XYZ file of C-alpha atoms in Angstrom:
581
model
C 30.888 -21.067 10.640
C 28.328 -18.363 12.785
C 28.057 -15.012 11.024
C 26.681 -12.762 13.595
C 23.192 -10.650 13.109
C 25.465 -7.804 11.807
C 26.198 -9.918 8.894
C 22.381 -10.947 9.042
C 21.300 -7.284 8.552
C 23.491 -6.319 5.980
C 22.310 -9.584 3.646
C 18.677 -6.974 3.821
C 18.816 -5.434 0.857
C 16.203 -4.063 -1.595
C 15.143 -5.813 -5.272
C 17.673 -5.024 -7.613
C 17.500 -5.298 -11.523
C 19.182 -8.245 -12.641
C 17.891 -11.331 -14.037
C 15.155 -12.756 -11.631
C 15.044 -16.987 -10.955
C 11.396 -18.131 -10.429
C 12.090 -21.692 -9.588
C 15.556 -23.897 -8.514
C 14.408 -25.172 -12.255
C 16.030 -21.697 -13.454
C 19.178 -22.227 -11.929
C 19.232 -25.727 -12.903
C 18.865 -24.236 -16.766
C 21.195 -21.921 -16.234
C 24.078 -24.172 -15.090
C 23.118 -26.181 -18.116
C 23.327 -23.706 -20.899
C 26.335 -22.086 -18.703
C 28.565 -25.285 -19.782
C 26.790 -26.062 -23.221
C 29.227 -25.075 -25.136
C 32.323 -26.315 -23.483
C 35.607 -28.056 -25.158
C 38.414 -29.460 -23.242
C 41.214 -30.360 -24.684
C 43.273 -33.791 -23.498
C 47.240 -33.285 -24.090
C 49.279 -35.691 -22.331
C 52.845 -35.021 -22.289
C 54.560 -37.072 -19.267
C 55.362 -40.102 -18.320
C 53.354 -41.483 -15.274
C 54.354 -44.700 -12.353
C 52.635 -45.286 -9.602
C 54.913 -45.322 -6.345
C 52.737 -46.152 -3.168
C 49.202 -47.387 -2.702
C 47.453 -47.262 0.155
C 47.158 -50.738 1.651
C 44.447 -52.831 2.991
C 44.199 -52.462 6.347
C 40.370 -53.785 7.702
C 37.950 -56.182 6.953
C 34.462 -55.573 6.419
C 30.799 -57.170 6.872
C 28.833 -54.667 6.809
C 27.259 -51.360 8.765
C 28.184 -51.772 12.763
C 28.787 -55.510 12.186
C 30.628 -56.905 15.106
C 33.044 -58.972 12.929
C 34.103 -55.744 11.211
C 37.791 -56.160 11.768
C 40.928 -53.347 12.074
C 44.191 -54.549 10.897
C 42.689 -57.990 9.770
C 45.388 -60.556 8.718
C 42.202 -62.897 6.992
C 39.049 -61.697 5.428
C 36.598 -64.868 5.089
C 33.248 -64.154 3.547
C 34.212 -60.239 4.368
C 34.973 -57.536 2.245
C 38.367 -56.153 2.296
C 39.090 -52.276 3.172
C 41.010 -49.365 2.080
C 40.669 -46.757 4.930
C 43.507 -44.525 3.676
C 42.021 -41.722 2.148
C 44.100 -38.932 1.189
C 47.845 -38.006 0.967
C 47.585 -34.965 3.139
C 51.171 -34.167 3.366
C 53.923 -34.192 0.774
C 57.613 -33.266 1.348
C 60.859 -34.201 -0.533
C 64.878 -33.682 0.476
C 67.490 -35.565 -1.544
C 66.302 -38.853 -2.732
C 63.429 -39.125 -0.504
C 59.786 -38.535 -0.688
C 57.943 -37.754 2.571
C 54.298 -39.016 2.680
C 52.236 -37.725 5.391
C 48.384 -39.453 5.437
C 44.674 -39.261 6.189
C 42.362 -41.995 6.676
C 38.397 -41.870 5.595
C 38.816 -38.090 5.231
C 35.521 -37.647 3.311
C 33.709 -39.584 6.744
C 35.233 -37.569 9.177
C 35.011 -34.313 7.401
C 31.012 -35.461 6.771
C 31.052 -36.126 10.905
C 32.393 -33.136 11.855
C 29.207 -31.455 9.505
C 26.676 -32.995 11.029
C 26.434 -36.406 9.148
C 25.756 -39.007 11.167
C 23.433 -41.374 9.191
C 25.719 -44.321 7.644
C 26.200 -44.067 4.388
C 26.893 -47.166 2.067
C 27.483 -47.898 -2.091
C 29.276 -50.351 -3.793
C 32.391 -48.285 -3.397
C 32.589 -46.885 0.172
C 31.251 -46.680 3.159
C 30.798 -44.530 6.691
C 29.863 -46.140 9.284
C 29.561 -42.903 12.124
C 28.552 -43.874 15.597
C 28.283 -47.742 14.280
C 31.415 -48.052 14.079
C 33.916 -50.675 16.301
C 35.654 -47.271 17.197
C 33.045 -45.974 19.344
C 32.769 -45.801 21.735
C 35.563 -44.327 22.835
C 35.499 -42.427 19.759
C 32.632 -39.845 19.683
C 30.059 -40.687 16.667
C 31.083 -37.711 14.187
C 34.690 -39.500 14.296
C 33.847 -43.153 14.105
C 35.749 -43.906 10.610
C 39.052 -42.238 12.350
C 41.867 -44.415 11.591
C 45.532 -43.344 12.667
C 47.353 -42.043 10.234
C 50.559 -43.259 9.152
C 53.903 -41.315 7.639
C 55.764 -43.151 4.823
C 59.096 -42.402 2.934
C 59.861 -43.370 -0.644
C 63.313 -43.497 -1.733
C 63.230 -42.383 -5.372
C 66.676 -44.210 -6.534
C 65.996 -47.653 -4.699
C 62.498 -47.647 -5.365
C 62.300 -49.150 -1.801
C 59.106 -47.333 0.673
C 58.674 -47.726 4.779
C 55.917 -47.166 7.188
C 58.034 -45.220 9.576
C 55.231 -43.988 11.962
C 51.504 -45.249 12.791
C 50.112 -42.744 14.995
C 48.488 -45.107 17.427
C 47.315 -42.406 20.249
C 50.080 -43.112 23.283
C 52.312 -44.169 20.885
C 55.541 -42.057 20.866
C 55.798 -41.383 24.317
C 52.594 -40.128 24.480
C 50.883 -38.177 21.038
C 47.464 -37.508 21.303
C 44.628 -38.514 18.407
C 46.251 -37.415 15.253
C 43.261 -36.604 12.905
C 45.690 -36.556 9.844
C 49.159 -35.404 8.706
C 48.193 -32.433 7.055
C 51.435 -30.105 6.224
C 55.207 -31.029 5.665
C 58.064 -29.291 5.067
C 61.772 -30.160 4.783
C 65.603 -27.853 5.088
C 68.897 -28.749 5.220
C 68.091 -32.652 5.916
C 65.657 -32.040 8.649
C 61.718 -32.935 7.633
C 58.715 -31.945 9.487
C 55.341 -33.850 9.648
C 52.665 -31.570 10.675
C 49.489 -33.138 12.142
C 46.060 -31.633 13.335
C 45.458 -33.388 16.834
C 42.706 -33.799 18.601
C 38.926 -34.851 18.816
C 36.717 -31.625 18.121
C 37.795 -28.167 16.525
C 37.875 -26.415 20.038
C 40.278 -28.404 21.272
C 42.527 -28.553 18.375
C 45.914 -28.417 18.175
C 49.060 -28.343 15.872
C 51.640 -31.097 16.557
C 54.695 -31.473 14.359
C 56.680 -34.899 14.196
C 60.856 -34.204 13.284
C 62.929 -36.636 11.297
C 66.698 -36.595 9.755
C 65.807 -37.554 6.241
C 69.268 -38.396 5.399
C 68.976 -41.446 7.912
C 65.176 -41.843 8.778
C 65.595 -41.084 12.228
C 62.882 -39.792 14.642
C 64.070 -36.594 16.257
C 60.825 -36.069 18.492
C 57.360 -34.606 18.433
C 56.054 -31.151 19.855
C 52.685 -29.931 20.164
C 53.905 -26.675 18.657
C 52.669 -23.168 19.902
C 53.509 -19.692 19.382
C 55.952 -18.033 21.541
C 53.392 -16.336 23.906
C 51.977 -19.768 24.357
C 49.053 -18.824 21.303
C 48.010 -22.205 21.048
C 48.948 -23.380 17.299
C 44.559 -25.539 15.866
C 45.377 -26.584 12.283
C 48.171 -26.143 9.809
C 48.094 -26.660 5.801
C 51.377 -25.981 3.592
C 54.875 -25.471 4.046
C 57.412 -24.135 1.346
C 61.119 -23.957 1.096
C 62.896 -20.730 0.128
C 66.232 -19.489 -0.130
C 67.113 -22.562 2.562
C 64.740 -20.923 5.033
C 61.336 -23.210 6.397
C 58.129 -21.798 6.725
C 55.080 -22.798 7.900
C 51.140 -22.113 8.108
C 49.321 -21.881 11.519
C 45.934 -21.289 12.375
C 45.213 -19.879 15.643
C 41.804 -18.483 17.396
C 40.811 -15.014 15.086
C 43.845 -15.760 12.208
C 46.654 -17.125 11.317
C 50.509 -16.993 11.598
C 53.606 -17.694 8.882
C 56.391 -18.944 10.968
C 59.937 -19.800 9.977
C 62.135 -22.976 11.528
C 65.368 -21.160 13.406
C 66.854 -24.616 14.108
C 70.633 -25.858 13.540
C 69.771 -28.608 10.974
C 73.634 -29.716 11.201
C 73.394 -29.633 14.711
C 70.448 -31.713 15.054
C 72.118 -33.863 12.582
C 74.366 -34.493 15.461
C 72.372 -34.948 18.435
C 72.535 -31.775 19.816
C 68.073 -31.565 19.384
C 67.971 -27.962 21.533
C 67.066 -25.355 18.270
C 64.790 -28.178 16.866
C 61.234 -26.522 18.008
C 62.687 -23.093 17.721
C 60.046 -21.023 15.619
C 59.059 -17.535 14.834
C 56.268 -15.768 13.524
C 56.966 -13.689 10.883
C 53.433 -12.683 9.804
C 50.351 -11.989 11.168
C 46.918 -13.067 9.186
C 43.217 -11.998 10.066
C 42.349 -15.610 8.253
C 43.560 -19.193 8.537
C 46.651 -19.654 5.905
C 45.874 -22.253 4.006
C 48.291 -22.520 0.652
C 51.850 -20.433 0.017
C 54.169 -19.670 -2.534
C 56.695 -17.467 -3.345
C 55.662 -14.582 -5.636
C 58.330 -12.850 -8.242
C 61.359 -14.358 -5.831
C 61.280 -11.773 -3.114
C 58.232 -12.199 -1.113
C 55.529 -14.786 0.253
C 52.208 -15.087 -1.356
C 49.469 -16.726 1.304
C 45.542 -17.633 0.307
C 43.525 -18.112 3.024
C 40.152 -19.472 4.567
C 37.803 -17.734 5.998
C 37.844 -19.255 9.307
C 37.271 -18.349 13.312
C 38.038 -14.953 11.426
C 36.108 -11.480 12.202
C 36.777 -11.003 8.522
C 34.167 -14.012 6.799
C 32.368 -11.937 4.395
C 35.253 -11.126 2.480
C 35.694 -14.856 2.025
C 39.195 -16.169 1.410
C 41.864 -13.604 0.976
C 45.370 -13.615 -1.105
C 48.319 -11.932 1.147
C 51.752 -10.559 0.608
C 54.108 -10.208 2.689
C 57.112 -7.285 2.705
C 59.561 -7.721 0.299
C 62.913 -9.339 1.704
C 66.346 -10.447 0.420
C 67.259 -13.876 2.502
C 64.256 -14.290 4.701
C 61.245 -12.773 6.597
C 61.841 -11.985 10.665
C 59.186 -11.324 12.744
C 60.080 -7.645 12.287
C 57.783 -8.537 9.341
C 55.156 -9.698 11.347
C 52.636 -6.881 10.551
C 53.979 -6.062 7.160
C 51.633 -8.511 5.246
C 48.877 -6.788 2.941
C 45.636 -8.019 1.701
C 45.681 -7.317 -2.379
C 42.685 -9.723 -3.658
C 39.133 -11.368 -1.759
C 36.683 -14.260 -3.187
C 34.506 -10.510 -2.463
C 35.930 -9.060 -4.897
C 34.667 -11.695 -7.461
C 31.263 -13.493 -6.055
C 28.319 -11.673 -5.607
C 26.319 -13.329 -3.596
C 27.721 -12.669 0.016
C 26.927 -15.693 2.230
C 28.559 -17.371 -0.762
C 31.952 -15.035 -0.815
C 32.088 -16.103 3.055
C 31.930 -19.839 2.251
C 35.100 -19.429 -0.578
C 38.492 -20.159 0.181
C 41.517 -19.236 -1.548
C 42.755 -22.543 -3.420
C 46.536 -23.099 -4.042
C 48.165 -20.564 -5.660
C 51.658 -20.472 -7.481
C 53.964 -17.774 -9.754
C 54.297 -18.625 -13.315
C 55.344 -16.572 -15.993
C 55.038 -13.651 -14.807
C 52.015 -13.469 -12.947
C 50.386 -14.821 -9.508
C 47.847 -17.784 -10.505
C 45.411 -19.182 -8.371
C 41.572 -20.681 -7.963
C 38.949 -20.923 -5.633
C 37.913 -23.404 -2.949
C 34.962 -24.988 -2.076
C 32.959 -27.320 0.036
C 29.590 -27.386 -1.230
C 28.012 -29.081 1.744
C 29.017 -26.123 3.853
C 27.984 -23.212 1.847
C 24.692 -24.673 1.416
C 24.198 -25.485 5.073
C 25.612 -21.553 5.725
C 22.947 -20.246 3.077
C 20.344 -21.754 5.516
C 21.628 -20.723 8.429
C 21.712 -17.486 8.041
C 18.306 -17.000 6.186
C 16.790 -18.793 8.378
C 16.892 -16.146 10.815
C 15.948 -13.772 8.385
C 12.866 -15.716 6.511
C 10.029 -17.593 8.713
C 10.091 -21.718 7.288
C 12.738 -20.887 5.004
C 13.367 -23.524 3.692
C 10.646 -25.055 1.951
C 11.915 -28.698 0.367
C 11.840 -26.539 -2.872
C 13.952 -23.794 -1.576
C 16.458 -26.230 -0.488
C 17.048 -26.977 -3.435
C 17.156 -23.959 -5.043
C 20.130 -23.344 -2.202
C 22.002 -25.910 -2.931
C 22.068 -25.028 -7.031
C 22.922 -21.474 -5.824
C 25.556 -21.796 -3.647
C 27.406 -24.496 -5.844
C 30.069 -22.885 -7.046
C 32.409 -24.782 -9.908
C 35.957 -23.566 -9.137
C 37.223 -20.424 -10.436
C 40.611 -19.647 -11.550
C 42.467 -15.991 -11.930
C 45.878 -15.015 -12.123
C 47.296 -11.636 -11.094
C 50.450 -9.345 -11.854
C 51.692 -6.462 -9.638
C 49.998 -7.466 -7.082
C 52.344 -5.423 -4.769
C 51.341 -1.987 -6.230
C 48.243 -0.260 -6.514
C 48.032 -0.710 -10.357
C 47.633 -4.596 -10.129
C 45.413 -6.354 -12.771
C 43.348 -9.261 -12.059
C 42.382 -11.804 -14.726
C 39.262 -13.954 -14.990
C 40.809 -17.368 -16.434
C 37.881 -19.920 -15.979
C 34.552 -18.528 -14.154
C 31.553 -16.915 -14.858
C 30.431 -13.433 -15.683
C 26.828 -14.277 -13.905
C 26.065 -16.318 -10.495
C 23.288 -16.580 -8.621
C 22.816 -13.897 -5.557
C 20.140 -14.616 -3.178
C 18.493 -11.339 -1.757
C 15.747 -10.080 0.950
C 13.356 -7.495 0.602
C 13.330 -5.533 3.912
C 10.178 -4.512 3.250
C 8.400 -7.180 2.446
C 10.323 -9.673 3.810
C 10.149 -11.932 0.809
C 14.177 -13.894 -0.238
C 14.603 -14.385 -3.845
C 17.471 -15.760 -6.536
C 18.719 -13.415 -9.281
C 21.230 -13.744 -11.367
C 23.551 -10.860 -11.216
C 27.107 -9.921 -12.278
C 30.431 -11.287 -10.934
C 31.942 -7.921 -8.828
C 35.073 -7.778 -10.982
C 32.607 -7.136 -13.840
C 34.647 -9.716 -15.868
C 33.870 -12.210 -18.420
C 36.367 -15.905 -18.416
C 39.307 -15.203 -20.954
C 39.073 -19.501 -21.380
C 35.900 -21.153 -20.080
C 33.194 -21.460 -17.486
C 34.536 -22.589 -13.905
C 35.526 -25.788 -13.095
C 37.599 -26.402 -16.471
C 34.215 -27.230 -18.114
C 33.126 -29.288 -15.704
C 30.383 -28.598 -13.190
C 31.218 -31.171 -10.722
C 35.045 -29.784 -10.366
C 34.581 -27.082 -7.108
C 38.283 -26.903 -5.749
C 41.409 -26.203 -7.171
C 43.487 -28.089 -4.445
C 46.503 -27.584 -5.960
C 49.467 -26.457 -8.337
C 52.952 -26.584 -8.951
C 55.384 -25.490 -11.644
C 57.282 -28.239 -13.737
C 59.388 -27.503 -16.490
C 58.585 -24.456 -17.362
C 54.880 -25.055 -17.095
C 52.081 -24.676 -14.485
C 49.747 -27.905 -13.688
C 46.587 -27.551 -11.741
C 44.972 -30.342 -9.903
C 41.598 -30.390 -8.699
C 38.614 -31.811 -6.768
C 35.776 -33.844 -8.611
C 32.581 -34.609 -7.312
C 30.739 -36.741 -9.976
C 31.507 -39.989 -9.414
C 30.702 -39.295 -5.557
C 26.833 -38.023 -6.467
C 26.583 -40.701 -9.167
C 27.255 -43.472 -6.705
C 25.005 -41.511 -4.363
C 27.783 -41.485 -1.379
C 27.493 -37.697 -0.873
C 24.548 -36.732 1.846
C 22.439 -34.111 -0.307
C 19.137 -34.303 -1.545
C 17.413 -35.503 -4.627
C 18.228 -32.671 -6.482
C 18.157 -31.491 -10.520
C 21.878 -31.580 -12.150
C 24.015 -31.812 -15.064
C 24.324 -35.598 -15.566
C 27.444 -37.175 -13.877
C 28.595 -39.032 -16.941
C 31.669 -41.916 -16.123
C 33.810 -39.810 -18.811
C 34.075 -37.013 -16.160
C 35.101 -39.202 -13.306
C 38.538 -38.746 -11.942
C 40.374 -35.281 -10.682
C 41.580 -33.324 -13.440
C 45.199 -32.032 -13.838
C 45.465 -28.877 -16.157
C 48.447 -27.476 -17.476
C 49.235 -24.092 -19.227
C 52.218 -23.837 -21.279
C 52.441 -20.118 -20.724
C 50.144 -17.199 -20.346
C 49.437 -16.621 -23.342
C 46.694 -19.382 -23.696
C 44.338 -21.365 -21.849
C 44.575 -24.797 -20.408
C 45.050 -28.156 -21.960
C 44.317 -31.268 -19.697
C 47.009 -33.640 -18.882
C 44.769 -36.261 -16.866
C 40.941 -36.212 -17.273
C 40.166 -39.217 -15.305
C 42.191 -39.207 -12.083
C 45.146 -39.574 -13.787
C 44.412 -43.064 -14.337
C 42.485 -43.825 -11.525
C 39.072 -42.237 -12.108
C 38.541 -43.219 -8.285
C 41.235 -40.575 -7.412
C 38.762 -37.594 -7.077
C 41.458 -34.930 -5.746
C 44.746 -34.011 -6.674
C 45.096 -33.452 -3.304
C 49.159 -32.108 -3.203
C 51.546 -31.860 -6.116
C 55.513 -31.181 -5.613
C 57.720 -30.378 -8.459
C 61.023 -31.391 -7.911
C 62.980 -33.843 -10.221
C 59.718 -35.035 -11.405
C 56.755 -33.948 -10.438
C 54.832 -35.888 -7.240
C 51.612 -36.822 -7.192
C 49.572 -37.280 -3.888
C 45.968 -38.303 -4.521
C 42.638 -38.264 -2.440
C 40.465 -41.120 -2.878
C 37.354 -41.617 -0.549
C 36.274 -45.713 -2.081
C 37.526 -47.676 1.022
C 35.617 -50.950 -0.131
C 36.796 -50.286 -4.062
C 39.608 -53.371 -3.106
C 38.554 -56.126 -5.450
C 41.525 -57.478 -7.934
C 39.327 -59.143 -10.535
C 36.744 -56.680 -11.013
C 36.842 -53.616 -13.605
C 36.753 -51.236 -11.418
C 40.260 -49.384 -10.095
C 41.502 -49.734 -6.934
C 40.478 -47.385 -3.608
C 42.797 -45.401 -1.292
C 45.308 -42.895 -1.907
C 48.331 -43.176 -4.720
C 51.829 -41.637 -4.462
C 52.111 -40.923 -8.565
C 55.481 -39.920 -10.439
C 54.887 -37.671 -13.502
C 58.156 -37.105 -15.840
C 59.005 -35.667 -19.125
């Protein structure tokens, strides 16, 4: 992300009065005491089975080793592999759960950052630019793996590989990075995959299948229909038997609804099955949907290739409708909430995305987003332009305490007028803001008061846990709301992620493992149905859940050489979970 020297100029701002931080010490304390009193509460209440697993697919010998082997059949004196990382994309019709993958997602996401130094613990490893795969493969992709699409029949118990996105396979498909979106109507499911090998040549490709009889319709790189090439794509929703779908495109985003004959297609008659329209216009990338009070779409966002990055990630309506949106709604959408309106600091506001978001009991719920890396590497980016040196070693780590942000959560109700109210669930009424003195051209840390000028109702952010910086995801399931998240603890204890020696809250085993939170209502805070990765405290995000006739589990899980049977240590790679009453 660039913010231009307008944003630069306006981050010049004179001393103000709150609390001033001396030393990254000072915002170490203050995290501390900030979770020192802290309770969470373990409630289990459903029934769990674990459906899929990702398998072994490689054997390993070590960093760039030439006997590193993809698709190995034998493994002697080598250490099996795990390179699925993350279910990326979840769908369901009928009987059948859709399963849409991505392979060493925490390497490639690392690569595309800047990381290119191999990393190696007892649990995973990237090898970058040593990798078999490159060349062809540039370095930052180097732990790429394709990416496969599985379906699950929930009354057989039976499961199928029935794509492996080789690149060429298909009749052609380019490099699909991962299946990241899915969406199914009527019998027709759609597999949505970001293509390509670098973000400027991205592209949207979507892979069609009658779920009734597993068949492969075809595969379009999709694009808008005045050829506005479609980059990335994140969640899809059914409503009212209408499809719609998330695309990013250069300076925003588009919602876009399927038009296609499903009962046609059913029959071989394909001509309606890439027939799309855009029925709203975003100044952000959409990133998570639901449906808010039954009559319109509610869409968070991310604050990217956007004109609009210091208000950080935005929640949007669209116009109220009885059956479906048109594109007549195109430019009916409204921005009603900003991580700006909450976070004070503003290179941090422009780093926060809008998390998944859902409507429960009478109000709009929904938590912030977070990669840690990136607002910290922002943070120096932009005052270092401003600040000669900046940083010194200690002032990197002061940035890297300040920008962390443990995910927030709010929830919202009529959102559509002008009288809306806004709740603080699980946050903090201070955070660290990093100002410059124009005048003297000195940066300093302060702590200074969230913009909504709330206190938490419940707890600090991240459910009481430090290390939990993205709500990735939520669902309602009998009658309540469950939250999953993203935990980084067991990733800095085992010293995978690439930051510096730095001063934290210790990453005890007990808090290990995603969480998934559930409220019974709104009338109280939330109890914890899974503390440790629910059961897998190598599962560190909750990456999708789908509530259906149970509700689906699809996990992230970046230890690729966690494969070993007889040790004590759970198994690596993504899990397809069932969770029932």
């Amino acid at each position: 992300m660039v913010l231009t020297g307008l944003v630069v100029l306006q981050l010049a701002v004179s001393w103000r009065a709150e609390a001033q931080i001396n030393s990254y010490w000072d915002l170490y304390h203050f995290w501390i005491q900030a979770f020192d009193s802290c309770v969470r509460v373990l409630s289990p209440t459903l029934n769990k089975a674990l459906l899929l697993k990702a398998p072994i697919d490689e054997c390993f010998y070590g960093v760039g080793n030439p006997l590193n082997q993809y698709l190995a059949t034998s493994c002697p004196n080598g250490r099996w592999k795990r390179n699925g990382g993350q279910v990326w994309a979840l769908a369901k019709w009928g009987d059948k759960v859709w399963v849409g993958t991505r392979e060493n997602a925490i390497c490639t996401t690392m690569g595309f950052s800047g990381v290119m130094e191999p990393i190696r613990t007892d649990y995973a490893v990237c090898e970058f630019g040593q990798s078999a795969f490159v060349p062809p493969l540039p370095d930052y992709l180097g732990d790429w793996r394709p990416p496969s699409i599985y379906v699950y029949d929930v009354q057989t118990g039976q499961s199928r590989r029935v794509a492996f996105l080789t690149p060429g396979s298909l009749g052609g498909i380019p490099l699909i990075q991962g299946l990241r979106g899915a969406g199914a109507v009527n019998g027709i499911v759609f597999m949505a995959g970001l293509a390509g090998t670098d973000s400027q040549n991205a592209s949207l490709v979507l892979f069609a299948y009658n779920s009734d009889t597993e068949e492969f319709l075809g595969w379009r790189a999709l694009n808008g229909p005045d050829g506005t090439r479609y980059k990335n794509t994140r969640k899809w929703l059914t409503f009212k038997g209408h499809l719609y779908g998330s695309a990013w495109v250069e300076g925003g985003g588009r919602i876009i609804r399927w038009l296609g004959d499903a009962e046609a297609i059913k029959k071989g008659d394909v001509r309606t099955l890439w027939n799309f329209e855009e029925v709203g216009y975003l100044d952000q990338a959409p990133a998570n949907m639901t449906v808010y009070d039954g009559k319109r779409l509610a869409v968070g966002t991310r604050p990217k290739d956007t004109n609009r990055v210091l208000r950080g990630g935005q929640i949007w309506l669209s116009p109220e409708f009885q059956d479906h949106l048109t594109a007549q709604d195109a430019f009916q959408w409204k921005v009603v909430w900003s991580a700006a309106a909450y976070e004070p600091d503003t290179v941090t506001a422009a780093a926060t995305a809008v998390g998944d978001l859902a409507f429960f009991d009478g109000y709009l719920w929904w938590g912030t987003e977070m990669q840690v890396e990136q607002a910290w590497g922002i943070h120096k980016e932009v005052y270092g332009r401003l600040l000669p040196g900046y940083p010194s070693t200690d002032q990197d780590i002061a940035a890297l305490l300040g920008t962390w942000r443990p995910t927030s959560v709010f929830r919202g109700r009529h959102m559509e007028s002008e009288n809306y109210q806004v709740d603080l669930l699980y946050g903090f009424s201070l955070l660290p803001r990093f100002e410059v003195n124009q005048e003297t051209g000195q940066g300093r840390w302060t702590l200074a008061p969230n913009r909504m000028g709330a206190k938490p109702l419940y707890g600090p952010g991240g459910f009481c846990n430090w290390y939990q910086v993205q709500t990735y995801s939520m669902a309602v399931f009998g009658n309540r709301l469950y939250v999953g998240t993203s935990e980084y603890s067991q990733r800095m204890a085992s010293g995978f992620l690439s930051l510096p020696d730095f001063p934290k809250p210790t990453p005890s085993p007990e808090l290990w493992g995603a969480d998934l939170w559930r409220f019974d209502s709104a009338e109280a805070g939330a109890v914890a149905e899974s503390l440790g990765g629910i059961g897998n405290y190598l599962n560190a995000a909750v990456r999708n859940l789908l509530a259906d006739d149970a509700l689906y589990v699809g996990t992230g899980n970046t230890s690729n050489l966690a494969t070993d049977p007889r040790d004590d240590v759970p198994e690596g790679g993504w899990e397809l979970i069932r969770l029932w009453e």
